[in-house]
Amino acid sequence: MSISMKDEILKRILAANGEAVSGQELADSLGVSRTAIWKHMQTLQEEGYTFETVKKKGYVLTGVPNSLSPTQIELFLNTERFGREIHYFDVVDSTQTIAHKLAQEGAPHGTIIIGEEQTAGRGRMARPWESANGTGIWMTIIVRPDVTPQQASSYTLVVAVAVTMAIKTLYNHIEPAIKWPNDLLINGKKCTGILTEMQAEADCVQALLVGIGINANQVEADFSPEIADIATSLRLEAGEEINRAALVASILQYLEQFTELYVKEGFASIKTLWEQMSCTIGQRIEVTTLRGRYEGIASGITDEGVLQLTEDNGTVRTIYAGDIKIL
């Protein structure tokens, strides 16, 4: 991934850990004029970075915005491939739409598309997803696993485990719970949605486009009246501002780790973790599928990630896809 001059300057200032960085030394080492350095510093200030200018010493970083820029994410990144190519946008219609195009053009495994705001964010069944500027994590990851299209159907559950682990690692006083197949709830309210779409041939997955939407720093007033009673954010639950770049990096680390395990050993190797984090299994639920509506106990999932529903008459139904309501 190429890095701009501005981001290279920022990277060096961040690496200084609060020590002054000489503008003249930056100019000399980067082969540009002192005026060019000053212009880039002005741009960084417009983006929310704050600096103190120390006479004869240079720039001292005094404040960092809660941004999802590649430079911010890279500060926390500890992966081999995931997140090593980042396409970052201030405003985008949908990261999922861009991911489809980039995947068709050959974007490598682990590429991420991330935006500060989506104007046409969507979840499953094309439902709209509120994606206000600077409040959440709106990203899509291009994954190219060596699995069949049939095996790939359980990958959303793998992603849910990775996101849950990342949140708990950074904010261990909150407990996200996975609602089959693609939501994370905290205290019964939705904070995360996952949308996995596939580009494939009959027997080969070309790419999985994994959309992840996380309500990170919303306050109550940020939610529209339509979802105010059913949505929450990590900030509301944790009682503190969420470092979005750090959380993205943690998600990528866990997702890379669990994807490798999933490709080698299948979903069965991750199933126990999923069950431990689930708020679905053992609950009485109502399931709406294309074939009808069913009610019973969510009695388990198979090694392929298929939900098992035990009806009151003892009939066990296998649910491959559908919407569930916990009763």
PDB file of C-alpha atoms in Angstrom, residues 23-154:
ATOM      1  CA  GLY A  23      10.559  20.393  10.332  1.00  0.00           C
ATOM      2  CA  GLN A  24      13.888  20.927   8.613  1.00  0.00           C
ATOM      3  CA  GLU A  25      14.964  17.335   9.289  1.00  0.00           C
ATOM      4  CA  LEU A  26      11.655  16.104   7.874  1.00  0.00           C
ATOM      5  CA  ALA A  27      12.194  18.222   4.761  1.00  0.00           C
ATOM      6  CA  ASP A  28      15.777  16.979   4.282  1.00  0.00           C
ATOM      7  CA  SER A  29      14.977  13.301   4.802  1.00  0.00           C
ATOM      8  CA  LEU A  30      11.892  13.369   2.574  1.00  0.00           C
ATOM      9  CA  GLY A  31      13.507  15.475  -0.140  1.00  0.00           C
ATOM     10  CA  VAL A  32      10.947  18.303  -0.062  1.00  0.00           C
ATOM     11  CA  SER A  33      10.983  21.948   0.905  1.00  0.00           C
ATOM     12  CA  ARG A  34      10.381  23.280   4.393  1.00  0.00           C
ATOM     13  CA  THR A  35       7.322  25.050   2.993  1.00  0.00           C
ATOM     14  CA  ALA A  36       5.916  21.724   1.766  1.00  0.00           C
ATOM     15  CA  ILE A  37       6.283  20.293   5.276  1.00  0.00           C
ATOM     16  CA  TRP A  38       4.465  23.290   6.722  1.00  0.00           C
ATOM     17  CA  LYS A  39       1.574  22.853   4.258  1.00  0.00           C
ATOM     18  CA  HIS A  40       1.189  19.190   5.195  1.00  0.00           C
ATOM     19  CA  MET A  41       1.207  20.138   8.878  1.00  0.00           C
ATOM     20  CA  GLN A  42      -1.596  22.610   8.189  1.00  0.00           C
ATOM     21  CA  THR A  43      -3.601  19.842   6.524  1.00  0.00           C
ATOM     22  CA  LEU A  44      -3.049  17.545   9.505  1.00  0.00           C
ATOM     23  CA  GLN A  45      -4.322  20.268  11.829  1.00  0.00           C
ATOM     24  CA  GLU A  46      -7.435  20.597   9.688  1.00  0.00           C
ATOM     25  CA  GLU A  47      -7.954  16.850  10.138  1.00  0.00           C
ATOM     26  CA  GLY A  48      -7.927  17.220  13.922  1.00  0.00           C
ATOM     27  CA  TYR A  49      -4.290  16.659  14.900  1.00  0.00           C
ATOM     28  CA  THR A  50      -2.880  19.286  17.254  1.00  0.00           C
ATOM     29  CA  PHE A  51       0.743  20.323  17.611  1.00  0.00           C
ATOM     30  CA  GLU A  52       2.886  22.563  19.737  1.00  0.00           C
ATOM     31  CA  THR A  53       5.770  24.284  17.969  1.00  0.00           C
ATOM     32  CA  VAL A  54       8.886  24.293  20.125  1.00  0.00           C
ATOM     33  CA  LYS A  55      11.455  26.893  19.074  1.00  0.00           C
ATOM     34  CA  LYS A  56      14.606  25.380  17.533  1.00  0.00           C
ATOM     35  CA  LYS A  57      13.245  21.850  18.131  1.00  0.00           C
ATOM     36  CA  GLY A  58      10.198  21.373  15.951  1.00  0.00           C
ATOM     37  CA  TYR A  59       6.710  19.935  16.196  1.00  0.00           C
ATOM     38  CA  VAL A  60       5.363  18.129  19.259  1.00  0.00           C
ATOM     39  CA  LEU A  61       2.158  16.139  18.834  1.00  0.00           C
ATOM     40  CA  THR A  62      -0.380  17.131  21.500  1.00  0.00           C
ATOM     41  CA  GLY A  63      -3.641  15.638  20.222  1.00  0.00           C
ATOM     42  CA  VAL A  64      -4.866  12.869  17.903  1.00  0.00           C
ATOM     43  CA  PRO A  65      -8.364  12.630  16.364  1.00  0.00           C
ATOM     44  CA  ASN A  66     -10.416   9.447  16.735  1.00  0.00           C
ATOM     45  CA  SER A  67      -9.914   8.630  13.072  1.00  0.00           C
ATOM     46  CA  LEU A  68      -9.983   5.479  10.938  1.00  0.00           C
ATOM     47  CA  SER A  69      -7.245   6.672   8.587  1.00  0.00           C
ATOM     48  CA  PRO A  70      -4.749   4.014   7.452  1.00  0.00           C
ATOM     49  CA  THR A  71      -1.998   5.676   9.497  1.00  0.00           C
ATOM     50  CA  GLN A  72      -4.066   5.425  12.680  1.00  0.00           C
ATOM     51  CA  ILE A  73      -4.996   1.779  12.071  1.00  0.00           C
ATOM     52  CA  GLU A  74      -1.407   0.819  11.266  1.00  0.00           C
ATOM     53  CA  LEU A  75      -0.302   2.062  14.683  1.00  0.00           C
ATOM     54  CA  PHE A  76      -2.138  -0.877  16.242  1.00  0.00           C
ATOM     55  CA  LEU A  77      -1.976  -3.449  13.446  1.00  0.00           C
ATOM     56  CA  ASN A  78      -0.360  -6.817  14.187  1.00  0.00           C
ATOM     57  CA  THR A  79      -1.289  -8.995  11.215  1.00  0.00           C
ATOM     58  CA  GLU A  80       0.413 -10.668   8.291  1.00  0.00           C
ATOM     59  CA  ARG A  81      -2.105  -9.816   5.565  1.00  0.00           C
ATOM     60  CA  PHE A  82      -5.364  -8.464   6.946  1.00  0.00           C
ATOM     61  CA  GLY A  83      -5.423  -4.671   6.765  1.00  0.00           C
ATOM     62  CA  ARG A  84      -2.144  -4.393   4.903  1.00  0.00           C
ATOM     63  CA  GLU A  85      -4.027  -2.766   2.043  1.00  0.00           C
ATOM     64  CA  ILE A  86      -6.551  -0.157   3.167  1.00  0.00           C
ATOM     65  CA  HIS A  87      -8.939   1.878   1.033  1.00  0.00           C
ATOM     66  CA  TYR A  88     -10.113   4.751   3.218  1.00  0.00           C
ATOM     67  CA  PHE A  89     -12.931   7.184   2.490  1.00  0.00           C
ATOM     68  CA  ASP A  90     -14.335  10.131   4.369  1.00  0.00           C
ATOM     69  CA  VAL A  91     -17.762   9.559   2.799  1.00  0.00           C
ATOM     70  CA  VAL A  92     -18.814   6.541   0.731  1.00  0.00           C
ATOM     71  CA  ASP A  93     -22.144   5.166  -0.417  1.00  0.00           C
ATOM     72  CA  SER A  94     -21.370   1.627   0.790  1.00  0.00           C
ATOM     73  CA  THR A  95     -18.062  -0.082   1.549  1.00  0.00           C
ATOM     74  CA  GLN A  96     -19.687  -3.313   0.369  1.00  0.00           C
ATOM     75  CA  THR A  97     -20.299  -1.924  -3.118  1.00  0.00           C
ATOM     76  CA  ILE A  98     -16.687  -0.785  -3.458  1.00  0.00           C
ATOM     77  CA  ALA A  99     -15.434  -4.133  -2.130  1.00  0.00           C
ATOM     78  CA  HIS A 100     -17.303  -6.009  -4.870  1.00  0.00           C
ATOM     79  CA  LYS A 101     -15.606  -3.908  -7.530  1.00  0.00           C
ATOM     80  CA  LEU A 102     -12.128  -4.182  -5.979  1.00  0.00           C
ATOM     81  CA  ALA A 103     -12.486  -7.945  -5.503  1.00  0.00           C
ATOM     82  CA  GLN A 104     -13.367  -8.368  -9.175  1.00  0.00           C
ATOM     83  CA  GLU A 105     -10.271  -6.331 -10.032  1.00  0.00           C
ATOM     84  CA  GLY A 106      -8.063  -8.692  -8.010  1.00  0.00           C
ATOM     85  CA  ALA A 107      -7.651  -6.934  -4.653  1.00  0.00           C
ATOM     86  CA  PRO A 108      -5.591  -9.208  -2.389  1.00  0.00           C
ATOM     87  CA  HIS A 109      -6.769 -11.309   0.537  1.00  0.00           C
ATOM     88  CA  GLY A 110      -7.195  -9.150   3.627  1.00  0.00           C
ATOM     89  CA  THR A 111      -7.856  -5.860   1.821  1.00  0.00           C
ATOM     90  CA  ILE A 112     -10.189  -3.588   3.771  1.00  0.00           C
ATOM     91  CA  ILE A 113     -12.477  -0.796   2.640  1.00  0.00           C
ATOM     92  CA  ILE A 114     -13.414   1.583   5.424  1.00  0.00           C
ATOM     93  CA  GLY A 115     -15.337   4.828   5.635  1.00  0.00           C
ATOM     94  CA  GLU A 116     -16.047   7.486   8.209  1.00  0.00           C
ATOM     95  CA  GLU A 117     -19.597   7.694   6.847  1.00  0.00           C
ATOM     96  CA  GLN A 118     -21.854   5.645   4.572  1.00  0.00           C
ATOM     97  CA  THR A 119     -24.712   7.289   2.749  1.00  0.00           C
ATOM     98  CA  ALA A 120     -26.266   3.989   1.646  1.00  0.00           C
ATOM     99  CA  GLY A 121     -25.135   1.499   4.275  1.00  0.00           C
ATOM    100  CA  ARG A 122     -27.037  -1.782   4.212  1.00  0.00           C
ATOM    101  CA  GLY A 123     -27.478  -4.961   6.182  1.00  0.00           C
ATOM    102  CA  ARG A 124     -29.029  -8.301   5.312  1.00  0.00           C
ATOM    103  CA  MET A 125     -31.951  -8.284   2.842  1.00  0.00           C
ATOM    104  CA  ALA A 126     -30.910  -4.745   1.765  1.00  0.00           C
ATOM    105  CA  ARG A 127     -32.124  -3.245   5.033  1.00  0.00           C
ATOM    106  CA  PRO A 128     -30.706   0.251   5.625  1.00  0.00           C
ATOM    107  CA  TRP A 129     -27.948   0.663   8.227  1.00  0.00           C
ATOM    108  CA  GLU A 130     -27.429   4.037   9.880  1.00  0.00           C
ATOM    109  CA  SER A 131     -23.784   4.981   9.310  1.00  0.00           C
ATOM    110  CA  ALA A 132     -23.230   8.510  10.590  1.00  0.00           C
ATOM    111  CA  ASN A 133     -19.891  10.288  10.182  1.00  0.00           C
ATOM    112  CA  GLY A 134     -17.194   9.539  12.721  1.00  0.00           C
ATOM    113  CA  THR A 135     -19.358   7.519  15.099  1.00  0.00           C
ATOM    114  CA  GLY A 136     -18.946   3.909  14.063  1.00  0.00           C
ATOM    115  CA  ILE A 137     -16.864   1.353  12.231  1.00  0.00           C
ATOM    116  CA  TRP A 138     -18.153   0.825   8.719  1.00  0.00           C
ATOM    117  CA  MET A 139     -15.881  -1.536   6.820  1.00  0.00           C
ATOM    118  CA  THR A 140     -15.709  -4.451   4.412  1.00  0.00           C
ATOM    119  CA  ILE A 141     -12.919  -7.014   4.320  1.00  0.00           C
ATOM    120  CA  ILE A 142     -12.088  -8.952   1.162  1.00  0.00           C
ATOM    121  CA  VAL A 143     -11.312 -12.533   2.168  1.00  0.00           C
ATOM    122  CA  ARG A 144     -10.144 -15.227  -0.237  1.00  0.00           C
ATOM    123  CA  PRO A 145     -10.342 -18.528   1.681  1.00  0.00           C
ATOM    124  CA  ASP A 146      -9.621 -21.865   0.037  1.00  0.00           C
ATOM    125  CA  VAL A 147     -13.071 -23.327   0.732  1.00  0.00           C
ATOM    126  CA  THR A 148     -16.099 -24.408  -1.291  1.00  0.00           C
ATOM    127  CA  PRO A 149     -19.198 -22.210  -1.564  1.00  0.00           C
ATOM    128  CA  GLN A 150     -21.021 -24.698   0.651  1.00  0.00           C
ATOM    129  CA  GLN A 151     -18.401 -24.432   3.391  1.00  0.00           C
ATOM    130  CA  ALA A 152     -18.399 -20.625   3.162  1.00  0.00           C
ATOM    131  CA  SER A 153     -21.957 -20.417   4.476  1.00  0.00           C
ATOM    132  CA  SER A 154     -20.663 -20.624   8.058  1.00  0.00           C
TER     133      SER A 154
END
